[in-house]
Amino acid sequence: MKYLFDSNILIAAMMAGDTRLQARMAECDEGDIVTSAVVYAEVAHGCMHGKQPALDYLDTFVEEVAVLPFDRAASVAYARLPFVRGSYDRLIAAHALSLGLTLITANERDFADVPDLQVENWMLPPDSSA
């Protein structure tokens, strides 16, 4: 495991519309990309309330991308984070931190204040800065 997909990246990957994202995913070995149960819950909630993609498509997609449980280590990492706002973002950041994974997101600014979190945006050109 190397990379934890945030909600917006998971959705973009399922919709297969971003060629940069697809190219970066193709460079990864099997098992390098995972997501969090928190991300799954956030995306599933959207699916059940009329947003794309459909829930069955989400379930098919996560057969290839492991959904990791939010465990005690993630809970402790969450408790240590400075709170600027409460949201899924803090839970997702804590999960990535607890596993030592790089968070892949299109919303780098949402995570800029999280100490020690490694963040990448695979939807930007390689020479772009966040």
Short mmCIF file of C-alpha atoms in Angstrom, two decimals:
data_model
loop_
_atom_site.label_atom_id
_atom_site.label_comp_id
_atom_site.label_asym_id
_atom_site.label_seq_id
_atom_site.Cartn_x
_atom_site.Cartn_y
_atom_site.Cartn_z
CA MET A 1 0.00 0.00 0.00
CA LYS A 2 1.27 3.41 -0.95
CA TYR A 3 -1.67 5.65 -1.79
CA LEU A 4 -5.03 6.37 -0.20
CA PHE A 5 -7.65 7.81 -2.54
CA ASP A 6 -9.80 10.69 -1.30
CA SER A 7 -13.48 10.80 -2.29
CA ASN A 8 -13.06 13.12 -5.27
CA ILE A 9 -10.28 10.98 -6.73
CA LEU A 10 -12.21 7.75 -6.18
CA ILE A 11 -15.17 9.23 -8.06
CA ALA A 12 -12.95 10.56 -10.86
CA ALA A 13 -11.29 7.15 -11.18
CA MET A 14 -14.66 5.42 -11.47
CA MET A 15 -15.86 7.89 -14.09
CA ALA A 16 -12.60 7.31 -16.05
CA GLY A 17 -12.65 10.79 -17.56
CA ASP A 18 -9.29 12.14 -16.43
CA THR A 19 -6.42 10.80 -18.52
CA ARG A 20 -3.72 12.01 -16.10
CA LEU A 21 -5.35 10.15 -13.24
CA GLN A 22 -5.78 7.00 -15.33
CA ALA A 23 -2.11 7.16 -16.40
CA ARG A 24 -0.89 7.50 -12.81
CA MET A 25 -3.09 4.60 -11.72
CA ALA A 26 -1.68 2.45 -14.54
CA GLU A 27 1.84 3.07 -13.18
CA CYS A 28 0.91 1.52 -9.83
CA ASP A 29 1.34 -2.09 -8.85
CA GLU A 30 -1.59 -4.14 -7.64
CA GLY A 31 -2.34 -3.23 -4.04
CA ASP A 32 -0.61 0.16 -4.15
CA ILE A 33 -3.94 2.02 -4.20
CA VAL A 34 -6.43 1.74 -1.36
CA THR A 35 -9.19 3.85 0.08
CA SER A 36 -10.71 4.36 3.49
CA ALA A 37 -14.00 3.12 4.87
CA VAL A 38 -14.66 6.82 5.53
CA VAL A 39 -14.23 7.61 1.82
CA TYR A 40 -16.47 4.68 0.92
CA ALA A 41 -19.15 5.95 3.31
CA GLU A 42 -18.95 9.49 1.91
CA VAL A 43 -19.20 8.32 -1.72
CA ALA A 44 -21.90 5.73 -0.95
CA HIS A 45 -23.96 8.43 0.79
CA GLY A 46 -23.75 10.55 -2.35
CA CYS A 47 -24.69 7.57 -4.53
CA MET A 48 -27.77 6.90 -2.42
CA HIS A 49 -28.83 10.53 -2.71
CA GLY A 50 -28.78 10.88 -6.47
CA LYS A 51 -25.13 11.67 -7.21
CA GLN A 52 -23.01 9.75 -9.68
CA PRO A 53 -21.81 7.03 -9.80
CA ALA A 54 -24.44 4.44 -9.00
CA LEU A 55 -23.86 2.43 -5.82
CA ASP A 56 -23.49 -0.87 -7.69
CA TYR A 57 -20.74 0.72 -9.79
CA LEU A 58 -18.99 1.85 -6.62
CA ASP A 59 -19.18 -1.66 -5.21
CA THR A 60 -17.75 -3.14 -8.41
CA PHE A 61 -14.91 -0.60 -8.42
CA VAL A 62 -13.89 -1.29 -4.84
CA GLU A 63 -13.43 -4.96 -5.68
CA GLU A 64 -10.16 -3.75 -7.25
CA VAL A 65 -9.30 -1.06 -4.67
CA ALA A 66 -9.22 -2.25 -1.07
CA VAL A 67 -11.45 -0.40 1.41
CA LEU A 68 -9.53 -0.28 4.68
CA PRO A 69 -11.34 -0.23 8.02
CA PHE A 70 -10.99 2.87 10.18
CA ASP A 71 -9.27 1.26 13.14
CA ARG A 72 -7.87 2.21 16.54
CA ALA A 73 -4.62 3.61 15.08
CA ALA A 74 -6.63 5.84 12.74
CA SER A 75 -8.79 6.94 15.66
CA VAL A 76 -5.72 7.94 17.68
CA ALA A 77 -4.28 9.84 14.69
CA TYR A 78 -7.63 11.62 14.35
CA ALA A 79 -7.63 12.58 18.03
CA ARG A 80 -4.18 14.16 17.63
CA LEU A 81 -5.09 16.38 14.67
CA PRO A 82 -5.61 20.10 15.17
CA PHE A 83 -9.25 20.90 14.51
CA VAL A 84 -9.98 23.79 12.24
CA ARG A 85 -13.26 22.28 11.08
CA GLY A 86 -15.01 18.98 11.54
CA SER A 87 -15.51 16.88 8.44
CA TYR A 88 -14.79 13.69 6.61
CA ASP A 89 -11.50 15.30 5.58
CA ARG A 90 -10.04 15.04 9.08
CA LEU A 91 -11.01 11.38 9.34
CA ILE A 92 -9.54 10.63 5.90
CA ALA A 93 -6.33 12.51 6.73
CA ALA A 94 -5.99 10.64 10.01
CA HIS A 95 -6.46 7.31 8.25
CA ALA A 96 -3.70 8.12 5.73
CA LEU A 97 -1.40 9.31 8.53
CA SER A 98 -1.97 6.21 10.65
CA LEU A 99 -0.92 3.98 7.75
CA GLY A 100 1.90 6.17 6.46
CA LEU A 101 0.16 6.53 3.08
CA THR A 102 0.18 9.43 0.65
CA LEU A 103 -3.29 10.93 0.26
CA ILE A 104 -4.33 11.39 -3.36
CA THR A 105 -6.85 14.23 -3.66
CA ALA A 106 -7.91 17.00 -6.02
CA ASN A 107 -8.43 19.29 -3.00
CA GLU A 108 -4.93 19.78 -1.62
CA ARG A 109 -5.94 22.97 0.21
CA ASP A 110 -8.41 21.02 2.33
CA PHE A 111 -5.48 19.09 3.78
CA ALA A 112 -2.75 21.76 3.78
CA ASP A 113 -3.02 22.31 7.55
CA VAL A 114 -2.61 18.65 8.49
CA PRO A 115 0.88 18.16 9.94
CA ASP A 116 3.04 15.46 8.32
CA LEU A 117 0.40 14.42 5.77
CA GLN A 118 1.81 13.66 2.33
CA VAL A 119 -0.62 14.85 -0.36
CA GLU A 120 -0.54 14.53 -4.15
CA ASN A 121 -2.95 15.56 -6.89
CA TRP A 122 -2.81 13.10 -9.77
CA MET A 123 -5.15 15.21 -11.88
CA LEU A 124 -2.60 18.02 -12.33
CA PRO A 125 0.14 18.01 -14.96
CA PRO A 126 3.38 16.65 -13.44
CA ASP A 127 5.08 20.06 -13.40
CA SER A 128 2.16 21.88 -11.70
CA SER A 129 2.40 23.01 -8.12
CA ALA A 130 -0.55 22.83 -5.77
#
